[in-house]
PDB file of C-alpha atoms and ligand atoms in Angstrom:
ATOM      1  CA  MET A   1       0.000   0.000   0.000  1.00 93.00           C
ATOM      2  CA  VAL A   2       1.196   3.513  -0.826  1.00 94.00           C
ATOM      3  CA  THR A   3       2.558   5.369   2.221  1.00 96.00           C
ATOM      4  CA  THR A   4       1.504   8.829   3.364  1.00 94.00           C
ATOM      5  CA  LYS A   5       5.144   9.932   2.963  1.00 95.00           C
ATOM      6  CA  GLU A   6       5.127   8.894  -0.682  1.00 94.00           C
ATOM      7  CA  ILE A   7       1.860  10.753  -1.341  1.00 94.00           C
ATOM      8  CA  LEU A   8       3.350  13.905   0.168  1.00 94.00           C
ATOM      9  CA  ARG A   9       6.538  13.553  -1.887  1.00 95.00           C
ATOM     10  CA  LEU A  10       4.711  13.189  -5.233  1.00 95.00           C
ATOM     11  CA  PRO A  11       4.569  16.393  -7.354  1.00 95.00           C
ATOM     12  CA  GLU A  12       1.526  18.629  -6.808  1.00 96.00           C
ATOM     13  CA  PRO A  13      -0.784  18.311  -9.849  1.00 97.00           C
ATOM     14  CA  ILE A  14      -3.263  20.987  -8.728  1.00 97.00           C
ATOM     15  CA  LEU A  15      -1.689  24.414  -9.089  1.00 95.00           C
ATOM     16  CA  PRO A  16      -2.304  27.508  -6.930  1.00 93.00           C
ATOM     17  CA  GLY A  17      -5.131  29.767  -8.068  1.00 91.00           C
ATOM     18  CA  HIS A  18      -7.908  27.216  -8.511  1.00 95.00           C
ATOM     19  CA  ALA A  19     -11.442  28.251  -7.627  1.00 95.00           C
ATOM     20  CA  ALA A  20     -12.636  25.299  -5.526  1.00 97.00           C
ATOM     21  CA  CYS A  21     -14.794  26.055  -2.472  1.00 97.00           C
ATOM     22  CA  ALA A  22     -13.199  25.730   0.968  1.00 96.00           C
ATOM     23  CA  GLY A  23     -13.290  22.087   1.996  1.00 96.00           C
ATOM     24  CA  CYS A  24     -13.953  20.861  -1.569  1.00 97.00           C
ATOM     25  CA  SER A  25     -13.193  17.172  -1.807  1.00 97.00           C
ATOM     26  CA  SER A  26     -13.481  16.899  -5.595  1.00 97.00           C
ATOM     27  CA  SER A  27     -10.298  18.995  -5.854  1.00 97.00           C
ATOM     28  CA  LEU A  28      -8.696  16.798  -3.192  1.00 97.00           C
ATOM     29  CA  GLY A  29      -9.804  13.688  -5.083  1.00 98.00           C
ATOM     30  CA  LEU A  30      -8.330  14.876  -8.380  1.00 98.00           C
ATOM     31  CA  ARG A  31      -5.115  15.860  -6.591  1.00 98.00           C
ATOM     32  CA  TYR A  32      -4.792  12.271  -5.349  1.00 98.00           C
ATOM     33  CA  ALA A  33      -5.800  10.818  -8.719  1.00 98.00           C
ATOM     34  CA  LEU A  34      -3.133  12.702 -10.645  1.00 98.00           C
ATOM     35  CA  LYS A  35      -0.541  11.976  -7.963  1.00 98.00           C
ATOM     36  CA  ALA A  36      -1.424   8.286  -8.320  1.00 98.00           C
ATOM     37  CA  LEU A  37      -1.385   8.184 -12.126  1.00 98.00           C
ATOM     38  CA  GLY A  38       1.667  10.384 -12.788  1.00 97.00           C
ATOM     39  CA  ASP A  39       2.134  13.032 -15.460  1.00 95.00           C
ATOM     40  CA  ASP A  40       1.487  10.952 -18.584  1.00 98.00           C
ATOM     41  CA  VAL A  41      -2.289  11.432 -18.440  1.00 98.00           C
ATOM     42  CA  ILE A  42      -4.908  13.021 -20.715  1.00 98.00           C
ATOM     43  CA  MET A  43      -8.214  13.963 -19.099  1.00 98.00           C
ATOM     44  CA  SER A  44     -11.768  14.307 -20.274  1.00 98.00           C
ATOM     45  CA  ILE A  45     -13.959  16.454 -18.012  1.00 98.00           C
ATOM     46  CA  PRO A  46     -17.627  17.288 -18.682  1.00 98.00           C
ATOM     47  CA  ALA A  47     -19.557  20.261 -17.281  1.00 98.00           C
ATOM     48  CA  CYS A  48     -19.297  19.848 -13.489  1.00 98.00           C
ATOM     49  CA  CYS A  49     -17.692  21.490 -10.440  1.00 98.00           C
ATOM     50  CA  THR A  50     -14.220  20.472 -11.645  1.00 98.00           C
ATOM     51  CA  SER A  51     -14.652  22.283 -14.951  1.00 96.00           C
ATOM     52  CA  VAL A  52     -15.498  25.389 -12.907  1.00 96.00           C
ATOM     53  CA  TRP A  53     -12.840  25.236 -10.212  1.00 97.00           C
ATOM     54  CA  GLN A  54     -10.023  24.508 -12.699  1.00 97.00           C
ATOM     55  CA  GLY A  55     -10.253  28.231 -13.564  1.00 94.00           C
ATOM     56  CA  PRO A  56     -11.295  30.358 -16.557  1.00 90.00           C
ATOM     57  CA  TYR A  57      -9.856  29.640 -20.030  1.00 88.00           C
ATOM     58  CA  PRO A  58      -7.051  29.988 -21.096  1.00 90.00           C
ATOM     59  CA  LYS A  59      -5.726  29.314 -17.597  1.00 91.00           C
ATOM     60  CA  SER A  60      -6.106  25.988 -15.786  1.00 95.00           C
ATOM     61  CA  ALA A  61      -5.082  24.910 -12.319  1.00 97.00           C
ATOM     62  CA  ILE A  62      -4.968  21.277 -13.430  1.00 98.00           C
ATOM     63  CA  ASN A  63      -1.424  20.424 -14.460  1.00 97.00           C
ATOM     64  CA  ALA A  64      -2.484  17.920 -17.130  1.00 97.00           C
ATOM     65  CA  PRO A  65      -3.961  18.171 -20.649  1.00 97.00           C
ATOM     66  CA  VAL A  66      -7.756  18.444 -20.291  1.00 97.00           C
ATOM     67  CA  LEU A  67     -10.479  18.123 -22.916  1.00 97.00           C
ATOM     68  CA  ASN A  68     -13.435  20.025 -21.485  1.00 97.00           C
ATOM     69  CA  ILE A  69     -16.504  18.494 -23.027  1.00 97.00           C
ATOM     70  CA  ALA A  70     -20.318  18.601 -22.975  1.00 98.00           C
ATOM     71  CA  PHE A  71     -22.220  17.372 -19.911  1.00 98.00           C
ATOM     72  CA  ALA A  72     -23.089  13.895 -21.250  1.00 98.00           C
ATOM     73  CA  ALA A  73     -19.872  13.243 -23.122  1.00 98.00           C
ATOM     74  CA  ALA A  74     -16.990  12.487 -20.709  1.00 98.00           C
ATOM     75  CA  ALA A  75     -16.866   8.813 -21.655  1.00 98.00           C
ATOM     76  CA  SER A  76     -17.359   9.255 -25.409  1.00 98.00           C
ATOM     77  CA  ALA A  77     -14.674  11.973 -25.519  1.00 98.00           C
ATOM     78  CA  ALA A  78     -12.331   9.691 -23.560  1.00 98.00           C
ATOM     79  CA  SER A  79     -13.124   6.892 -26.035  1.00 98.00           C
ATOM     80  CA  GLY A  80     -12.013   9.215 -28.854  1.00 98.00           C
ATOM     81  CA  ILE A  81      -8.780  10.130 -27.051  1.00 98.00           C
ATOM     82  CA  SER A  82      -8.123   6.475 -26.362  1.00 98.00           C
ATOM     83  CA  ALA A  83      -8.740   5.509 -30.041  1.00 98.00           C
ATOM     84  CA  ALA A  84      -6.413   8.294 -31.221  1.00 98.00           C
ATOM     85  CA  LEU A  85      -3.645   7.123 -28.881  1.00 98.00           C
ATOM     86  CA  GLN A  86      -4.117   3.574 -30.109  1.00 98.00           C
ATOM     87  CA  ALA A  87      -3.913   4.735 -33.744  1.00 98.00           C
ATOM     88  CA  LYS A  88      -0.619   6.457 -32.920  1.00 98.00           C
ATOM     89  CA  GLY A  89       0.727   3.295 -31.277  1.00 98.00           C
ATOM     90  CA  ASN A  90       0.863   5.066 -27.898  1.00 98.00           C
ATOM     91  CA  LYS A  91       0.522   2.436 -25.150  1.00 96.00           C
ATOM     92  CA  HIS A  92       1.885   4.538 -22.275  1.00 98.00           C
ATOM     93  CA  THR A  93      -0.550   7.458 -21.828  1.00 98.00           C
ATOM     94  CA  THR A  94      -3.392   6.980 -19.349  1.00 98.00           C
ATOM     95  CA  VAL A  95      -6.817   8.329 -20.315  1.00 99.00           C
ATOM     96  CA  LEU A  96      -8.759   9.592 -17.309  1.00 99.00           C
ATOM     97  CA  ALA A  97     -12.419  10.573 -17.556  1.00 98.00           C
ATOM     98  CA  TRP A  98     -13.368  12.573 -14.478  1.00 98.00           C
ATOM     99  CA  ALA A  99     -17.042  13.411 -14.037  1.00 98.00           C
ATOM    100  CA  GLY A 100     -19.596  14.288 -11.367  1.00 98.00           C
ATOM    101  CA  ASP A 101     -22.442  12.016 -10.337  1.00 98.00           C
ATOM    102  CA  GLY A 102     -25.010  13.923 -12.419  1.00 98.00           C
ATOM    103  CA  GLY A 103     -22.802  13.641 -15.503  1.00 98.00           C
ATOM    104  CA  SER A 104     -22.334   9.921 -14.845  1.00 98.00           C
ATOM    105  CA  VAL A 105     -25.440   8.500 -13.196  1.00 98.00           C
ATOM    106  CA  ASP A 106     -27.943  10.560 -15.190  1.00 98.00           C
ATOM    107  CA  ILE A 107     -27.174  12.356 -18.454  1.00 98.00           C
ATOM    108  CA  GLY A 108     -23.889  10.547 -19.208  1.00 98.00           C
ATOM    109  CA  LEU A 109     -25.066   7.032 -18.416  1.00 98.00           C
ATOM    110  CA  ALA A 110     -25.582   5.992 -22.048  1.00 98.00           C
ATOM    111  CA  THR A 111     -22.112   7.136 -23.100  1.00 98.00           C
ATOM    112  CA  ILE A 112     -20.424   5.392 -20.136  1.00 98.00           C
ATOM    113  CA  SER A 113     -22.377   2.239 -20.851  1.00 98.00           C
ATOM    114  CA  GLY A 114     -21.333   2.339 -24.525  1.00 98.00           C
ATOM    115  CA  ALA A 115     -17.652   2.887 -23.707  1.00 98.00           C
ATOM    116  CA  ALA A 116     -17.808   0.118 -21.099  1.00 98.00           C
ATOM    117  CA  GLU A 117     -19.482  -2.313 -23.478  1.00 98.00           C
ATOM    118  CA  ARG A 118     -16.719  -1.651 -26.033  1.00 98.00           C
ATOM    119  CA  ASN A 119     -14.184  -2.033 -23.188  1.00 98.00           C
ATOM    120  CA  ASP A 120     -12.485   1.180 -24.351  1.00 98.00           C
ATOM    121  CA  ASN A 121      -9.178   1.765 -22.639  1.00 98.00           C
ATOM    122  CA  MET A 122      -9.659   4.388 -19.899  1.00 98.00           C
ATOM    123  CA  ILE A 123     -10.116   4.945 -16.202  1.00 99.00           C
ATOM    124  CA  TYR A 124     -13.502   6.555 -15.547  1.00 99.00           C
ATOM    125  CA  VAL A 125     -13.903   8.169 -12.120  1.00 99.00           C
ATOM    126  CA  THR A 126     -17.286   9.375 -10.957  1.00 98.00           C
ATOM    127  CA  TYR A 127     -16.630  11.743  -8.091  1.00 98.00           C
ATOM    128  CA  SER A 128     -19.922  11.891  -6.271  1.00 98.00           C
ATOM    129  CA  ASN A 129     -21.085  14.815  -4.200  1.00 98.00           C
ATOM    130  CA  GLU A 130     -24.499  13.191  -4.512  1.00 98.00           C
ATOM    131  CA  SER A 131     -26.074  16.164  -6.307  1.00 98.00           C
ATOM    132  CA  TYR A 132     -25.689  18.605  -9.213  1.00 98.00           C
ATOM    133  CA  SER A 133     -23.522  20.880  -7.106  1.00 98.00           C
ATOM    134  CA  ASN A 134     -22.123  23.563  -9.400  1.00 96.00           C
ATOM    135  CA  THR A 135     -25.564  24.580 -10.655  1.00 98.00           C
ATOM    136  CA  GLY A 136     -26.927  25.108  -7.136  1.00 97.00           C
ATOM    137  CA  VAL A 137     -27.315  21.619  -5.627  1.00 98.00           C
ATOM    138  CA  GLN A 138     -30.185  19.876  -7.386  1.00 98.00           C
ATOM    139  CA  LYS A 139     -31.028  16.194  -6.869  1.00 98.00           C
ATOM    140  CA  SER A 140     -29.184  13.662  -9.007  1.00 98.00           C
ATOM    141  CA  GLY A 141     -29.751   9.935  -9.468  1.00 98.00           C
ATOM    142  CA  ALA A 142     -27.095   9.443  -6.757  1.00 98.00           C
ATOM    143  CA  THR A 143     -28.798  11.598  -4.109  1.00 98.00           C
ATOM    144  CA  PRO A 144     -29.477   9.413  -1.054  1.00 98.00           C
ATOM    145  CA  PRO A 145     -32.876   8.989   0.622  1.00 98.00           C
ATOM    146  CA  GLY A 146     -33.916  11.938   2.761  1.00 98.00           C
ATOM    147  CA  ALA A 147     -31.305  14.415   1.480  1.00 98.00           C
ATOM    148  CA  ARG A 148     -32.667  17.899   0.980  1.00 98.00           C
ATOM    149  CA  THR A 149     -31.601  19.592  -2.274  1.00 98.00           C
ATOM    150  CA  LYS A 150     -33.009  22.571  -4.238  1.00 98.00           C
ATOM    151  CA  THR A 151     -35.348  20.175  -6.058  1.00 98.00           C
ATOM    152  CA  THR A 152     -36.136  17.946  -3.062  1.00 98.00           C
ATOM    153  CA  PRO A 153     -36.767  20.579  -0.367  1.00 98.00           C
ATOM    154  CA  SER A 154     -38.442  18.117   2.031  1.00 97.00           C
ATOM    155  CA  GLY A 155     -35.926  15.340   1.440  1.00 98.00           C
ATOM    156  CA  ARG A 156     -35.295  12.981  -1.462  1.00 98.00           C
ATOM    157  CA  VAL A 157     -37.924  10.272  -1.748  1.00 98.00           C
ATOM    158  CA  GLY A 158     -36.834   6.926  -3.182  1.00 98.00           C
ATOM    159  CA  TRP A 159     -33.560   5.095  -3.594  1.00 98.00           C
ATOM    160  CA  PRO A 160     -30.572   6.163  -5.702  1.00 98.00           C
ATOM    161  CA  LYS A 161     -29.120   4.227  -8.624  1.00 97.00           C
ATOM    162  CA  ASP A 162     -25.967   2.325  -7.719  1.00 98.00           C
ATOM    163  CA  ILE A 163     -23.783   3.134 -10.709  1.00 98.00           C
ATOM    164  CA  SER A 164     -20.902   0.977  -9.411  1.00 98.00           C
ATOM    165  CA  LEU A 165     -23.088  -2.106  -9.647  1.00 98.00           C
ATOM    166  CA  ILE A 166     -24.543  -0.953 -12.974  1.00 98.00           C
ATOM    167  CA  MET A 167     -20.964  -0.787 -14.269  1.00 98.00           C
ATOM    168  CA  TRP A 168     -20.121  -4.122 -12.656  1.00 98.00           C
ATOM    169  CA  THR A 169     -22.827  -5.776 -14.759  1.00 97.00           C
ATOM    170  CA  HIS A 170     -20.868  -4.656 -17.844  1.00 98.00           C
ATOM    171  CA  ASN A 171     -18.279  -7.373 -16.992  1.00 97.00           C
ATOM    172  CA  LEU A 172     -15.385  -4.943 -16.676  1.00 98.00           C
ATOM    173  CA  PRO A 173     -11.754  -5.675 -15.817  1.00 98.00           C
ATOM    174  CA  TYR A 174     -11.945  -3.387 -12.798  1.00 98.00           C
ATOM    175  CA  VAL A 175     -14.657  -1.657 -10.745  1.00 98.00           C
ATOM    176  CA  ALA A 176     -14.162  -0.100  -7.312  1.00 98.00           C
ATOM    177  CA  THR A 177     -15.614   2.314  -4.820  1.00 98.00           C
ATOM    178  CA  ALA A 178     -13.481   4.783  -2.843  1.00 98.00           C
ATOM    179  CA  CYS A 179     -13.780   7.889  -0.681  1.00 98.00           C
ATOM    180  CA  THR A 180     -11.717  11.088  -0.636  1.00 98.00           C
ATOM    181  CA  SER A 181     -11.138  10.634   3.125  1.00 98.00           C
ATOM    182  CA  TYR A 182      -9.041   7.516   2.417  1.00 98.00           C
ATOM    183  CA  PRO A 183      -6.381   8.603  -0.098  1.00 98.00           C
ATOM    184  CA  ARG A 184      -4.173   5.539   0.334  1.00 98.00           C
ATOM    185  CA  ASP A 185      -7.028   3.189  -0.557  1.00 98.00           C
ATOM    186  CA  PHE A 186      -8.030   5.398  -3.529  1.00 98.00           C
ATOM    187  CA  ILE A 187      -4.459   5.685  -4.849  1.00 98.00           C
ATOM    188  CA  ASP A 188      -3.883   1.926  -4.621  1.00 98.00           C
ATOM    189  CA  LYS A 189      -7.108   1.322  -6.562  1.00 98.00           C
ATOM    190  CA  LEU A 190      -6.145   3.828  -9.264  1.00 98.00           C
ATOM    191  CA  ARG A 191      -2.701   2.290  -9.664  1.00 98.00           C
ATOM    192  CA  LYS A 192      -4.185  -1.179  -9.916  1.00 98.00           C
ATOM    193  CA  ALA A 193      -6.608   0.085 -12.590  1.00 98.00           C
ATOM    194  CA  GLN A 194      -3.763   1.801 -14.466  1.00 98.00           C
ATOM    195  CA  GLN A 195      -1.984  -1.548 -14.902  1.00 98.00           C
ATOM    196  CA  MET A 196      -5.008  -3.056 -16.678  1.00 98.00           C
ATOM    197  CA  ASP A 197      -6.245  -2.707 -20.237  1.00 98.00           C
ATOM    198  CA  GLY A 198      -9.838  -1.827 -21.013  1.00 98.00           C
ATOM    199  CA  PHE A 199     -12.520   0.108 -19.156  1.00 98.00           C
ATOM    200  CA  LYS A 200     -11.911   0.644 -15.443  1.00 98.00           C
ATOM    201  CA  PHE A 201     -14.514   2.352 -13.266  1.00 98.00           C
ATOM    202  CA  ILE A 202     -14.154   3.956  -9.817  1.00 99.00           C
ATOM    203  CA  TYR A 203     -16.965   5.586  -7.830  1.00 99.00           C
ATOM    204  CA  LEU A 204     -15.432   8.120  -5.460  1.00 99.00           C
ATOM    205  CA  LEU A 205     -17.572   9.505  -2.640  1.00 98.00           C
ATOM    206  CA  ALA A 206     -16.684  13.215  -2.406  1.00 98.00           C
ATOM    207  CA  PRO A 207     -18.429  15.050   0.466  1.00 98.00           C
ATOM    208  CA  CYS A 208     -19.479  18.594  -0.478  1.00 98.00           C
ATOM    209  CA  ALA A 209     -19.498  21.222   2.294  1.00 98.00           C
ATOM    210  CA  ILE A 210     -21.814  23.564   0.358  1.00 97.00           C
ATOM    211  CA  GLY A 211     -24.294  20.962  -0.896  1.00 98.00           C
ATOM    212  CA  TRP A 212     -24.402  18.835   2.246  1.00 98.00           C
ATOM    213  CA  ARG A 213     -24.222  21.914   4.471  1.00 98.00           C
ATOM    214  CA  PHE A 214     -21.471  21.007   6.910  1.00 98.00           C
ATOM    215  CA  PRO A 215     -18.579  23.214   8.126  1.00 98.00           C
ATOM    216  CA  SER A 216     -15.778  23.114   5.537  1.00 98.00           C
ATOM    217  CA  GLU A 217     -13.200  21.849   8.045  1.00 98.00           C
ATOM    218  CA  LYS A 218     -15.265  18.651   8.484  1.00 98.00           C
ATOM    219  CA  THR A 219     -14.846  17.284   4.934  1.00 98.00           C
ATOM    220  CA  ILE A 220     -12.485  14.472   5.927  1.00 98.00           C
ATOM    221  CA  GLU A 221     -14.418  13.583   9.087  1.00 98.00           C
ATOM    222  CA  ILE A 222     -17.726  13.342   7.189  1.00 98.00           C
ATOM    223  CA  GLY A 223     -16.188  11.022   4.557  1.00 98.00           C
ATOM    224  CA  LYS A 224     -14.786   8.790   7.295  1.00 98.00           C
ATOM    225  CA  LEU A 225     -18.183   8.651   8.994  1.00 98.00           C
ATOM    226  CA  ALA A 226     -19.756   7.568   5.686  1.00 98.00           C
ATOM    227  CA  VAL A 227     -17.547   4.481   5.817  1.00 98.00           C
ATOM    228  CA  GLU A 228     -17.666   3.928   9.596  1.00 98.00           C
ATOM    229  CA  THR A 229     -21.478   3.986   9.627  1.00 98.00           C
ATOM    230  CA  GLY A 230     -21.537   1.521   6.715  1.00 98.00           C
ATOM    231  CA  THR A 231     -23.299   4.114   4.550  1.00 98.00           C
ATOM    232  CA  HIS A 232     -20.609   4.003   1.860  1.00 98.00           C
ATOM    233  CA  ILE A 233     -19.261   0.486   1.267  1.00 98.00           C
ATOM    234  CA  LEU A 234     -15.711   0.221  -0.061  1.00 98.00           C
ATOM    235  CA  TRP A 235     -15.190  -2.712  -2.437  1.00 98.00           C
ATOM    236  CA  GLU A 236     -13.415  -3.643  -5.615  1.00 97.00           C
ATOM    237  CA  SER A 237     -13.947  -6.140  -8.394  1.00 98.00           C
ATOM    238  CA  VAL A 238     -11.151  -7.605 -10.511  1.00 97.00           C
ATOM    239  CA  ASN A 239     -12.563  -9.401 -13.553  1.00 96.00           C
ATOM    240  CA  GLY A 240     -15.950  -9.695 -11.867  1.00 95.00           C
ATOM    241  CA  ASP A 241     -14.838 -10.941  -8.425  1.00 96.00           C
ATOM    242  CA  ILE A 242     -16.229  -8.515  -5.866  1.00 97.00           C
ATOM    243  CA  GLU A 243     -14.239  -8.207  -2.657  1.00 96.00           C
ATOM    244  CA  LEU A 244     -14.834  -5.866   0.265  1.00 97.00           C
ATOM    245  CA  SER A 245     -11.906  -3.498   0.862  1.00 97.00           C
ATOM    246  CA  ARG A 246     -10.015  -3.774   4.145  1.00 96.00           C
ATOM    247  CA  LEU A 247     -11.579  -0.534   5.451  1.00 96.00           C
ATOM    248  CA  SER A 248     -15.133  -1.845   5.014  1.00 97.00           C
ATOM    249  CA  LYS A 249     -14.522  -5.476   6.013  1.00 96.00           C
ATOM    250  CA  ARG A 250     -14.666  -4.493   9.665  1.00 96.00           C
ATOM    251  CA  TYR A 251     -18.227  -3.211   9.222  1.00 97.00           C
ATOM    252  CA  VAL A 252     -19.793  -6.393   7.840  1.00 96.00           C
ATOM    253  CA  ASP A 253     -21.287  -6.932  11.298  1.00 96.00           C
ATOM    254  CA  PRO A 254     -23.930  -4.174  11.687  1.00 97.00           C
ATOM    255  CA  ALA A 255     -23.152  -4.020  15.427  1.00 97.00           C
ATOM    256  CA  LYS A 256     -19.647  -2.725  14.586  1.00 98.00           C
ATOM    257  CA  ARG A 257     -20.995   0.198  12.546  1.00 98.00           C
ATOM    258  CA  LYS A 258     -21.499   3.638  14.077  1.00 98.00           C
ATOM    259  CA  PRO A 259     -25.173   4.714  14.035  1.00 98.00           C
ATOM    260  CA  LEU A 260     -26.328   6.509  10.884  1.00 98.00           C
ATOM    261  CA  SER A 261     -27.272   9.528  13.039  1.00 98.00           C
ATOM    262  CA  GLU A 262     -23.517  10.130  13.691  1.00 98.00           C
ATOM    263  CA  TYR A 263     -23.009  10.644   9.957  1.00 98.00           C
ATOM    264  CA  LEU A 264     -26.070  12.834   9.481  1.00 98.00           C
ATOM    265  CA  LYS A 265     -25.892  15.077  12.539  1.00 98.00           C
ATOM    266  CA  ASP A 266     -23.502  17.679  11.071  1.00 98.00           C
ATOM    267  CA  GLN A 267     -25.127  17.700   7.640  1.00 98.00           C
ATOM    268  CA  GLY A 268     -27.649  20.516   7.178  1.00 98.00           C
ATOM    269  CA  ARG A 269     -29.204  18.629   4.249  1.00 98.00           C
ATOM    270  CA  TYR A 270     -30.688  16.209   6.818  1.00 98.00           C
ATOM    271  CA  ARG A 271     -31.892  18.811   9.332  1.00 97.00           C
ATOM    272  CA  GLY A 272     -35.665  18.577   9.861  1.00 96.00           C
ATOM    273  CA  VAL A 273     -36.062  15.567   7.560  1.00 98.00           C
ATOM    274  CA  SER A 274     -38.820  13.134   8.586  1.00 98.00           C
ATOM    275  CA  LYS A 275     -38.027   9.986  10.609  1.00 98.00           C
ATOM    276  CA  GLU A 276     -39.611   7.913   7.828  1.00 98.00           C
ATOM    277  CA  LEU A 277     -37.127   9.162   5.229  1.00 98.00           C
ATOM    278  CA  ILE A 278     -34.163   8.590   7.582  1.00 98.00           C
ATOM    279  CA  GLN A 279     -35.457   5.054   8.210  1.00 98.00           C
ATOM    280  CA  ASP A 280     -35.696   4.580   4.451  1.00 98.00           C
ATOM    281  CA  TYR A 281     -32.020   5.600   4.182  1.00 98.00           C
ATOM    282  CA  GLN A 282     -31.155   2.956   6.796  1.00 98.00           C
ATOM    283  CA  ASN A 283     -33.213   0.386   4.865  1.00 98.00           C
ATOM    284  CA  TYR A 284     -31.326   1.277   1.688  1.00 98.00           C
ATOM    285  CA  ILE A 285     -27.959   0.862   3.457  1.00 98.00           C
ATOM    286  CA  ASN A 286     -28.992  -2.545   4.846  1.00 98.00           C
ATOM    287  CA  HIS A 287     -30.153  -3.585   1.379  1.00 98.00           C
ATOM    288  CA  GLN A 288     -26.820  -2.521  -0.187  1.00 98.00           C
ATOM    289  CA  TRP A 289     -24.857  -4.553   2.377  1.00 98.00           C
ATOM    290  CA  SER A 290     -26.913  -7.687   1.664  1.00 97.00           C
ATOM    291  CA  LEU A 291     -26.419  -7.157  -2.045  1.00 97.00           C
ATOM    292  CA  ILE A 292     -22.643  -6.591  -1.907  1.00 97.00           C
ATOM    293  CA  ILE A 293     -22.103  -9.473   0.511  1.00 96.00           C
ATOM    294  CA  SER A 294     -24.172 -11.823  -1.607  1.00 95.00           C
ATOM    295  CA  LEU A 295     -22.163 -10.820  -4.698  1.00 95.00           C
ATOM    296  CA  SER A 296     -18.792 -10.930  -2.929  1.00 93.00           C
ATOM    297  CA  LYS A 297     -16.553 -13.691  -1.669  1.00 73.00           C
ATOM    298  CA  VAL A 298     -17.510 -12.883   1.951  1.00 56.00           C
ATOM    299  CA  LYS A 299     -20.285 -15.316   2.706  1.00 47.00           C
TER     300      LYS A 299
HETATM  301  C1  TPP B 301     -27.209  19.384 -21.584  1.00 97.95           C
HETATM  302  C2  TPP B 301     -26.875  20.211 -20.397  1.00 97.95           C
HETATM  303  N1  TPP B 301     -27.802  20.395 -19.447  1.00 97.95           N
HETATM  304  C3  TPP B 301     -27.520  21.130 -18.343  1.00 97.95           C
HETATM  305  C4  TPP B 301     -26.285  21.717 -18.223  1.00 97.95           C
HETATM  306  C5  TPP B 301     -25.992  22.575 -17.011  1.00 97.95           C
HETATM  307  N2  TPP B 301     -25.115  21.918 -16.088  1.00 97.95           N
HETATM  308  C6  TPP B 301     -23.788  22.088 -16.117  1.00 97.95           C
HETATM  309  S1  TPP B 301     -23.011  21.250 -14.942  1.00 97.95           S
HETATM  310  C7  TPP B 301     -24.464  20.648 -14.334  1.00 97.95           C
HETATM  311  C8  TPP B 301     -24.517  19.794 -13.112  1.00 97.95           C
HETATM  312  C9  TPP B 301     -23.345  18.879 -12.950  1.00 97.95           C
HETATM  313  O1  TPP B 301     -23.597  18.006 -11.881  1.00 97.95           O
HETATM  314  P1  TPP B 301     -22.615  16.823 -11.577  1.00 97.95           P
HETATM  315  O2  TPP B 301     -22.323  16.061 -12.806  1.00 97.95           O
HETATM  316  O3  TPP B 301     -23.152  16.071 -10.421  1.00 97.95           O
HETATM  317  O4  TPP B 301     -21.263  17.555 -11.168  1.00 97.95           O
HETATM  318  P2  TPP B 301     -21.000  18.592  -9.951  1.00 97.95           P
HETATM  319  O5  TPP B 301     -21.481  19.917 -10.401  1.00 97.95           O
HETATM  320  O6  TPP B 301     -21.765  18.095  -8.762  1.00 97.95           O
HETATM  321  O7  TPP B 301     -19.531  18.550  -9.764  1.00 97.95           O
HETATM  322  C10 TPP B 301     -25.544  21.093 -15.083  1.00 97.95           C
HETATM  323  C11 TPP B 301     -26.949  20.761 -14.805  1.00 97.95           C
HETATM  324  C12 TPP B 301     -25.334  21.512 -19.242  1.00 97.95           C
HETATM  325  N3  TPP B 301     -24.098  22.022 -19.169  1.00 97.95           N
HETATM  326  N4  TPP B 301     -25.641  20.767 -20.308  1.00 97.95           N
END
């Protein structure tokens, strides 16, 4: 496993002058991703927070070549980059598609599914702040039960789509979940994906201080609570074999998990939400655990 010392020693890929909000974990996530993958990377980024915080054209705080592309098109643009590299005989450059949950779970789903079915050579990371953040925090298909957004003012009703499992059903070489509060786990997963050919998918939980309404200094703590309460399950799949990651293995037993209320108490998006919706969130979490365990090697 990568050490904290090594992460600190790696060159800084996010330059001074970016426009991310205080406590933004999508910028942190991309910082780790580019540290993990090195400097031989070409990115595809659709309309999302990252395309805003990278700074106004012609300047960019991301120290990598970026193709900024339409909202639905991160995967199809990355497919094009990947095909061009292949045509040039370039086997060394990594193609990284980096998109929000709205751009992945909703409007971009068809293009990701197409690229995955073709097994196009790229790493696709969905960084999920569980809403359309940069346009004012509207509900996305990844918004969890009970969360209040601009378009769900009394709390989101219904269950989100699990894009990691949707991608898993595409029979991919690599699928994983990660969280910006655990950079070592995320970096190891990215490096593993980088060694493989074909379409690799990572779903990165990225807490958003503005959208989730918590104090900006709590970004890391909130992400850790997502894992410690069992709300966000860390797992990976190599050639279809799902395995729980070390950090989540300890929470297989529900008695070991912190109560969901610990995770929600500092998040303004859950303030005043009905008990029924919070219970529905707990039901969803329990359902996800049963599903992952039944699909994984942990019986
Ligand atoms: C076709 C289209 N519809 C709407 C928009 C406006 N728009 C730009 S970014 C965005 C939301 C992006 O949400 P998400 O992908 O979750 O990324 P985040 O902003 O949370 O980082 C929307 C609705 C657009 N650019 N194109």
